[in-house]
Every structure is written in C-alpha cells, then in structure tokens.
Amino acid sequence: MTGYASIDKPWTKYYTEEENTHSIPKCRIADFLFQRIENFLDYTALDFFGRKISYAELRDNIEETARALSALDIASGEIVGVCLPNIPEMIYLFYAISKIGAVANMIPRFITSADMSNLLRAGNTKWLFITEDEFNRHSAALTDAKLEGVVTLPVLDWLTQESYTTILQEPAFAKAPLNSANHYTMMCWEEFIRKFSSHSQHLKCAEYRHNAPAVICYTSGTTGKPSGVLMSDYAINAYTVAQERSALYKAKPGESIVISAPPSHFEGISNMINAYLNVGLRLILLPQSLLYNTYLHSLKYRPNYFIITPTLLHPLMEAKELKNLDLSFVKAVILSEEKLDVTLEQQFNNWLLEHGCGIRITKAYGMTEVGGAISYTKNAVNNITCAVGIPFINSVVTAFTEIGDSYRECKIGEQGELAILTPQQMLGYFASESAHSSEKLKLHDDGNIWVHTGDIGHIDANGNVFIDGRIKRIFSKKGVRIIPEVISNVIAQHPAVKGNVIVCAPNPIEADTIIAYIVKTNDVDSAKLLEEIKSLCKEKLGFHEIPDEFRFIDSLPLTPRGKIDYRSLEANISKETS
C-alpha cells in the first residue's frame, strides 16, 4: 500500500466483484431508462397525491410527449426551458427532451424575472414549459426572451382538496388569470398534447452524442445567483450505475421513496428521480420541496426511503404526530449531501431506533458539478460518526495541497482540499462562466481534470470521507486559522441547542469578530444556557476559536434548498456595522 487514496482506493473492499465490474451505457438518458424498466412495467412508477401511474403508462406518456415536441420542430441539441415542480408532466417532459436529442434546461422556480430572462436568452431557448403562477410572475420579462412558444401547467388542477390544506401554503401556488399579452404562441399542456402528439406516430429518436450537453441544472454556488451546470448523457448514466451499486444495492422494485428536492438541481432530477426510476421504485412526488409539513404528509404513504436536510431533523423528532408512530417500514433516511454535526446525528439515530427503525441515518456527500452525490455510507460497516461515506464505484475522492501551480496529493489521514475524479463530471458551466469553471475544474500533473470541491477534508485508512471545513468559510483571527464547523460542532454538543451557525464579522481595525447564532429549546433559561455554552467552548476550543458574541435566534435562516443561509446573517451584520 502506498498511503495515497487515489492509488490504494481502500473503499473498494466494501464493494463486491460484480459491483466493481460494470460498464457505463453509451446511450441517451431516456433510452437507458426504457431498457431498465422493461422488467417492471406493471409496477407503480409515480404516486402524485394518490394518482398512480405505472411504468408502462410512464413509458407511453414519455413517448407521447416526445412526439409532441418533435412536431414543434425542436432540433437535436436545442435547449428547451423547463420551470416545473415535481409533477408527473415534468418527468414526461424531461425524458421526452432526451428522446429527441434536445437539452433540458431545468430552470429553478422562484428566481427573479431578470435571471429568468437571462437564462432563456443565454440558451437561445424557443420553447418554455412553466406553471401558471410562475408565468404570471415572469410574463413581462418573457417578452424579451425571443421565445417561440410557452406551454403552461395549472399545478392545482392535479391536487385533491385534502392537499390544499396539508401541503400548499405558499401564495405562489394560488391560481391566477394568465397575463396573455405576448408575442409568442401560448397554450396549456392539454392543448399541447392534444394538438401535437398525433402528428408523428413514428418517433425518430436522436443519435447518442458522447460529450454533448443533455441536461442543465443549477447551483447557487458562492454567488447566490443560479449557475447552470452542463451534464452529458454519459455522466448521468455513470451516476445512475454508481448510485445503484453504491446506494441502492438493496432497493427492490415496488419499494417507495419520497421525492422532495427540486428538479432544477441534480439532487432532484438525477440523484432522486432518474436513479430511483431505473431500479423500479415508486416515486412519491411532492411539488413543494424541503418543507416540514410535506414530510409529515408523505409518511401516510409509508415510504421505504426518504431524503432529508439536517434542518428538518429536530422538527421531526419533536413532532407530536410522530411521537408514537411505528416507522419500521422505513429502510433508509438519507441525509441530503451535507455534513451533520455529531450530536444531532446521534440524537436522530436514537430517535429512529425508538420508532422501530433498525437503521442509522445514511449520509452522502457531493456537489452539483458531479451530478449529485459522490460518496455514500453504503452499509453499517462504514456508516461511522462524522464520516460522509465512501466514494462511489468508478470515482476517486482524495485531498490535495496546492503548491505553486500544481497540486500534491495528501497522504491518507492528512487534511487538504477534497477533489474528485469521476465519469460523473460536468462538461462545464452554462452561459460561458469560464472563470467559475476554472475554480472547479483543474488539470493535475497526472493528466486528469479533477473537480475541486472547496471543502477541507481527509480520507481515512478505510476510505471513509471526512469533511472538516469549507475553504471560503475559513476565518483568520490574529493569524490563527478558524474553521467554523469546529466551533459549531462543540456548541451542538449541548442538549439544549437545536441548531447553530458561526459567522464572521470583518473588522478592518481590530481582529475580526466571531459570532455564534444559536437556536435553543423553549424550556431553557437563556442566561444560564449562555454561561454553559461559554464554559463548553472554553473547555474544548482554542483561545481564538471561542466566539466573541453569542446570539439566540428563533430559527436559522434557510436557503430554498433547506440549507443554512449564513449569507443572510452576514448581510445583517454588515448592515449593523455600516
């Protein structure tokens, strides 16, 4: 053994010979799906508030939608805009676009009208599929996008009356008259299918192109603005194969999973929808993502798998509705590609055990630039506290130190920036974000292009991946490097702390100020808790790591994806000091 993870690949011992020996299909995403589902056509593919769609119906609806798209003369390689939530029509459309060789631009909902116009113009998009509420919000901006046509979908038409009260709470879902003052063709989904799907009974499927874009999904990255990531059919297929052998090796056709992440992220369309359809699972679709009440509602379907963010763990553990619920039907609770603090991980594992689940929370790590997850806690052996799993088959995760213009791989156990070598790698960023691409895709001395994560971490002797911090969130105080996650993990050890985040307030004159924002349980005295937290920090942190200020808040601000929005706290601090 050399002591270098990229050469030794110690994680391969957790995979069988069959799992390690496989090929990646060189075909379009839809063609690969159609090959796989032949064995379970009678199973339910989609469950949308009780409306069940079989795999045979899914296949037929995809082909019907592809015929309608072909009748619009959408050419191979042309970008089609899709701004839809997790509804069946979104899935038909995604695979239909693949069938005809076009590119699915999975535009995030709730972005600004300026961003919507820019994304459509950047791809020379001619056709846009969008919900009525989002169309009304962006109608003025769409006139500048040089569209040929818009197809709208009324989300509420598909939902039961029960769903109105249990799920849909945001005003954006309210139905409103369409603003039809435009210079393009406009129709509803039903008209689109009725008028165009019968034009071509013999669909001509596009040829496979190895390194051509197939999907555009989005990440907010470090800018807070949606950055499009281009992914090929080959990369998506590589992810599907790796996901099946790494994360879904025990999944059986007919089992179910809650689909909550938005399809504008690879976590939603690739990690959840495409990968799980390929193994025959029943997808329980939730049009609103990452909301606490959607998870409560979904449990009535008795899902075998669901994916969750750390911010929802405490609310679930405290939910009165779940206090005496038997959750033995749950086979996996999968953490959504984010590090989990040790105390919360242990608390949630105990909660699962108390509710009849003989499992521990499954952790994953990844990024949009590699199509979603890249590591996974495959089984009980490597589901260890603090680690985020082992790398997928066909992929390498290891740490590097930058030396001049080159990168030196760190030895096993040594800390550095994590980088990824994988066939799941993106082609680049959408709309010529070349500077952004150069931050992520870097040529190493071994001749390979590695995806740099921006995360500080290390690999242990068994191949487990550990996240120790974030490069761009590392502070420097009087010359001492401060990793905020280290501070946060210590504060989280107090049983009365429900959540916390550490931010830095720059001070050009004196040392920067480290501020801890803390959410506490309701039955604890703030003054007493503050003294206990300060004592805990003094015991377990270095002198410069101890926060200068501790602030109690009712809840942590969240991004649309359910992650802690530390930028909004930093912005508030800037306003205070300006």
Coordinates of N, CA and C in Angstrom, one line a residue, residues 363-486:
K363 N -25.6 8.9 5.2 CA -25.1 10.2 4.9 C -24.5 10.1 3.5
A364 N -24.5 11.2 2.8 CA -23.9 11.3 1.5 C -23.1 12.7 1.4
Y365 N -22.3 12.7 0.3 CA -21.5 13.9 0.1 C -21.5 14.1 -1.4
G366 N -21.6 15.4 -1.9 CA -21.5 15.6 -3.3 C -21.6 17.1 -3.6
M367 N -21.8 17.3 -4.9 CA -22.0 18.7 -5.4 C -22.6 18.6 -6.8
T368 N -23.2 19.7 -7.2 CA -23.9 19.7 -8.5 C -23.0 19.4 -9.6
E369 N -21.7 19.8 -9.5 CA -20.7 19.6 -10.6 C -20.4 18.2 -10.9
V370 N -20.8 17.3 -10.0 CA -20.6 15.8 -10.3 C -22.0 15.1 -10.3
G371 N -23.0 15.9 -10.6 CA -24.3 15.3 -10.7 C -25.1 14.9 -9.5
G372 N -24.6 15.3 -8.3 CA -25.3 15.0 -7.1 C -24.3 14.4 -6.1
A373 N -24.6 13.2 -5.6 CA -23.7 12.6 -4.6 C -22.5 12.0 -5.2
I374 N -21.4 11.8 -4.5 CA -20.2 11.2 -4.9 C -19.7 10.2 -3.9
S375 N -20.2 10.3 -2.7 CA -19.9 9.3 -1.6 C -21.2 9.0 -0.9
Y376 N -21.1 7.8 -0.2 CA -22.4 7.3 0.4 C -22.0 6.3 1.5
T377 N -22.7 6.3 2.6 CA -22.5 5.3 3.6 C -23.2 4.0 3.2
K378 N -22.5 3.2 2.5 CA -23.0 2.0 1.8 C -23.7 1.0 2.8
N379 N -23.1 0.8 3.9 CA -23.6 -0.2 4.9 C -23.2 0.2 6.3
A380 N -23.6 -0.6 7.2 CA -23.3 -0.4 8.7 C -21.8 -0.3 9.0
V381 N -21.0 -1.0 8.2 CA -19.6 -1.0 8.5 C -19.0 0.4 8.3
N382 N -19.3 1.1 7.2 CA -18.7 2.4 7.0 C -19.7 3.5 7.3
N383 N -20.8 3.3 8.0 CA -21.7 4.3 8.5 C -21.2 4.8 9.9
I384 N -20.1 5.4 9.9 CA -19.4 5.8 11.2 C -19.7 7.3 11.4
T385 N -19.7 7.7 12.7 CA -20.0 9.1 13.1 C -18.9 10.0 12.4
C386 N -19.4 11.1 11.9 CA -18.6 12.2 11.3 C -18.3 12.0 9.9
A387 N -18.2 10.7 9.4 CA -17.8 10.4 8.0 C -19.1 10.6 7.1
V388 N -18.8 10.9 5.8 CA -19.9 11.1 4.9 C -19.9 10.0 3.8
G389 N -19.4 8.8 4.2 CA -19.4 7.6 3.3 C -18.1 7.4 2.6
I390 N -18.2 6.4 1.7 CA -17.1 6.0 0.8 C -17.4 6.5 -0.6
P391 N -16.4 6.7 -1.4 CA -16.6 7.1 -2.8 C -17.4 6.1 -3.6
F392 N -18.2 6.6 -4.6 CA -18.9 5.7 -5.5 C -17.9 4.8 -6.3
I393 N -18.4 3.7 -6.8 CA -17.5 3.0 -7.8 C -17.2 3.9 -9.0
N394 N -16.1 3.7 -9.6 CA -15.6 4.5 -10.7 C -15.1 5.9 -10.3
S395 N -15.2 6.2 -9.0 CA -14.8 7.6 -8.7 C -13.7 7.5 -7.6
V396 N -13.0 8.6 -7.5 CA -11.9 8.8 -6.5 C -12.2 10.1 -5.8
V397 N -12.1 10.1 -4.5 CA -12.2 11.3 -3.7 C -10.9 11.3 -2.8
T398 N -10.1 12.3 -2.9 CA -8.9 12.4 -2.1 C -8.6 13.9 -1.8
A399 N -7.6 14.1 -1.0 CA -7.3 15.5 -0.6 C -6.0 16.0 -1.2
F400 N -5.9 17.3 -1.5 CA -4.7 17.8 -2.2 C -4.3 19.1 -1.5
T401 N -3.0 19.4 -1.6 CA -2.5 20.6 -1.1 C -1.9 21.4 -2.4
E402 N -2.2 22.6 -2.5 CA -1.8 23.4 -3.7 C -0.3 23.9 -3.4
I403 N 0.6 23.6 -4.3 CA 2.0 24.0 -4.2 C 2.3 24.7 -5.5
G404 N 2.4 26.0 -5.5 CA 2.6 26.8 -6.7 C 1.5 26.6 -7.7
D405 N 1.8 26.2 -8.9 CA 0.9 25.9 -9.9 C 0.4 24.5 -10.0
S406 N 0.8 23.7 -9.1 CA 0.5 22.3 -9.1 C -0.2 21.8 -7.8
Y407 N -0.6 20.5 -7.8 CA -1.3 20.0 -6.6 C -0.6 18.7 -6.1
R408 N -0.3 18.7 -4.8 CA 0.3 17.5 -4.3 C -0.8 16.7 -3.5
E409 N -1.0 15.4 -3.8 CA -1.9 14.6 -3.1 C -1.5 14.4 -1.6
C410 N -2.4 14.6 -0.7 CA -2.2 14.4 0.7 C -2.2 12.9 1.0
K411 N -1.4 12.4 1.9 CA -1.5 11.0 2.3 C -2.8 10.8 3.1
I412 N -3.1 9.5 3.2 CA -4.3 9.1 3.9 C -4.2 9.6 5.4
G413 N -5.3 10.3 5.8 CA -5.3 10.9 7.1 C -4.9 12.3 7.2
E414 N -4.3 12.8 6.1 CA -3.8 14.2 6.0 C -4.8 15.1 5.5
Q415 N -5.0 16.3 6.0 CA -6.0 17.2 5.7 C -5.6 18.1 4.5
G416 N -6.6 18.3 3.6 CA -6.3 19.2 2.4 C -7.7 19.5 1.7
E417 N -7.6 20.1 0.5 CA -8.8 20.3 -0.2 C -9.3 19.1 -0.9
L418 N -10.5 18.7 -0.7 CA -11.0 17.5 -1.4 C -11.2 17.7 -2.9
A419 N -10.8 16.8 -3.7 CA -11.0 16.9 -5.1 C -11.6 15.5 -5.6
I420 N -12.3 15.5 -6.7 CA -13.0 14.4 -7.2 C -12.6 14.1 -8.7
L421 N -12.3 12.8 -8.9 CA -12.1 12.3 -10.3 C -13.2 11.3 -10.6
T422 N -14.0 11.6 -11.6 CA -15.2 10.8 -11.8 C -15.7 10.9 -13.2
P423 N -16.4 9.8 -13.7 CA -17.0 10.0 -15.0 C -18.3 10.7 -14.9
Q424 N -18.8 11.1 -13.7 CA -20.0 11.9 -13.5 C -19.7 13.4 -13.6
Q425 N -18.5 13.7 -14.0 CA -18.1 15.1 -14.0 C -18.9 16.0 -15.1
M426 N -19.1 17.2 -14.7 CA -19.8 18.1 -15.6 C -18.9 18.5 -16.8
L427 N -19.6 18.9 -17.9 CA -18.9 19.4 -19.1 C -18.4 20.8 -18.8
G428 N -19.1 21.6 -18.0 CA -18.7 22.9 -17.7 C -19.9 23.7 -17.3
Y429 N -19.8 25.0 -17.2 CA -20.9 25.8 -16.8 C -21.6 26.4 -18.0
F430 N -22.9 26.6 -17.8 CA -23.8 27.2 -18.8 C -23.5 28.7 -18.9
A431 N -23.7 29.2 -20.1 CA -23.6 30.6 -20.4 C -22.2 31.2 -20.2
S432 N -21.2 30.4 -20.6 CA -19.8 30.8 -20.6 C -19.2 31.4 -19.3
E433 N -19.5 30.6 -18.2 CA -19.0 31.1 -16.9 C -17.6 30.5 -16.8
S434 N -16.7 30.9 -17.7 CA -15.3 30.3 -17.8 C -14.5 30.5 -16.5
A435 N -14.6 31.7 -15.9 CA -13.9 31.9 -14.7 C -14.3 31.0 -13.6
H436 N -15.7 30.8 -13.5 CA -16.2 29.9 -12.5 C -15.7 28.5 -12.7
S437 N -15.7 28.1 -14.0 CA -15.2 26.7 -14.4 C -13.8 26.5 -13.9
S438 N -12.9 27.5 -14.1 CA -11.5 27.3 -13.7 C -11.3 27.1 -12.2
E439 N -12.3 27.6 -11.4 CA -12.2 27.4 -10.0 C -12.5 25.9 -9.6
K440 N -13.3 25.2 -10.4 CA -13.7 23.9 -10.1 C -12.9 22.8 -10.8
L441 N -12.7 23.0 -12.1 CA -12.1 22.0 -13.0 C -10.6 22.4 -13.1
K442 N -9.7 21.5 -12.6 CA -8.3 21.8 -12.6 C -7.5 20.6 -13.1
L443 N -6.6 20.9 -14.1 CA -5.7 19.9 -14.6 C -4.6 19.6 -13.7
H444 N -4.4 18.4 -13.3 CA -3.3 18.0 -12.4 C -2.2 17.4 -13.2
D445 N -1.1 17.1 -12.5 CA 0.1 16.6 -13.2 C -0.1 15.2 -13.7
D446 N -1.1 14.5 -13.2 CA -1.4 13.1 -13.7 C -2.1 13.1 -15.0
G447 N -2.4 14.4 -15.6 CA -3.0 14.5 -16.8 C -4.6 14.5 -16.8
N448 N -5.1 14.3 -15.6 CA -6.6 14.2 -15.4 C -7.1 15.6 -14.9
I449 N -8.3 15.8 -15.3 CA -9.0 17.0 -14.8 C -9.8 16.6 -13.6
W450 N -9.5 17.2 -12.5 CA -10.2 16.9 -11.2 C -11.2 18.1 -10.9
V451 N -12.3 17.7 -10.2 CA -13.2 18.6 -9.7 C -12.9 19.0 -8.3
H452 N -12.5 20.3 -8.1 CA -12.2 20.8 -6.8 C -13.4 21.2 -6.0
T453 N -13.6 20.8 -4.8 CA -14.8 21.0 -4.1 C -14.9 22.3 -3.3
G454 N -13.7 22.8 -2.9 CA -13.7 23.9 -2.0 C -13.9 23.5 -0.5
D455 N -13.9 22.2 -0.3 CA -14.1 21.7 1.1 C -12.8 21.2 1.6
I456 N -12.5 21.4 2.9 CA -11.3 20.9 3.6 C -11.7 19.5 4.2
G457 N -10.9 18.5 4.0 CA -11.3 17.2 4.5 C -10.1 16.2 4.4
H458 N -10.4 15.0 4.7 CA -9.4 13.9 4.6 C -10.1 12.6 4.4
I459 N -9.2 11.6 4.0 CA -9.7 10.2 3.8 C -9.0 9.3 4.9
D460 N -9.8 8.4 5.5 CA -9.1 7.6 6.5 C -8.6 6.3 5.8
A461 N -8.1 5.4 6.6 CA -7.4 4.2 6.1 C -8.4 3.2 5.5
N462 N -9.7 3.4 5.8 CA -10.8 2.5 5.2 C -11.5 3.2 4.0
G463 N -11.0 4.4 3.6 CA -11.6 5.0 2.5 C -12.8 5.9 2.9
N464 N -13.1 6.1 4.1 CA -14.2 7.0 4.5 C -13.8 8.4 4.3
V465 N -14.7 9.2 3.8 CA -14.5 10.6 3.5 C -15.0 11.5 4.7
F466 N -14.2 12.4 5.2 CA -14.5 13.3 6.3 C -14.4 14.8 5.8
I467 N -15.4 15.6 6.1 CA -15.5 17.0 5.8 C -15.1 17.8 7.0
D468 N -14.0 18.5 7.0 CA -13.5 19.3 8.1 C -13.8 20.7 8.1
G469 N -14.2 21.3 6.9 CA -14.5 22.7 6.8 C -14.7 23.1 5.4
R470 N -14.9 24.4 5.2 CA -15.1 25.0 3.9 C -14.0 26.0 3.7
I471 N -13.3 25.9 2.5 CA -12.2 26.9 2.3 C -12.7 28.3 2.4
K472 N -13.8 28.6 1.7 CA -14.2 30.0 1.6 C -14.9 30.5 2.9
R473 N -15.1 29.5 3.9 CA -15.7 29.9 5.1 C -14.7 29.8 6.3
I474 N -13.4 29.6 5.9 CA -12.4 29.6 6.9 C -12.0 31.0 7.3
F475 N -12.0 31.4 8.6 CA -11.7 32.7 9.0 C -10.2 32.7 9.5
S476 N -9.7 33.9 9.6 CA -8.3 34.1 10.1 C -8.4 35.1 11.2
K477 N -8.1 34.8 12.4 CA -8.1 35.7 13.6 C -6.8 35.8 14.2
K478 N -6.2 36.9 14.1 CA -4.8 37.2 14.6 C -3.8 36.1 14.1
G479 N -4.0 35.8 12.8 CA -3.1 34.8 12.2 C -3.4 33.4 12.5
V480 N -4.5 33.1 13.2 CA -4.9 31.7 13.5 C -6.0 31.3 12.6
R481 N -5.9 30.2 11.9 CA -7.0 29.7 11.0 C -8.1 29.2 11.8
I482 N -9.3 29.7 11.6 CA -10.5 29.3 12.3 C -11.5 28.6 11.3
I483 N -11.8 27.3 11.7 CA -12.8 26.6 10.9 C -14.1 26.6 11.6
P484 N -15.1 27.3 11.1 CA -16.4 27.5 11.8 C -17.1 26.2 12.2
E485 N -17.0 25.1 11.4 CA -17.6 23.9 11.7 C -17.1 23.3 13.0
V486 N -15.8 23.5 13.3 CA -15.3 23.0 14.6 C -16.0 23.6 15.7

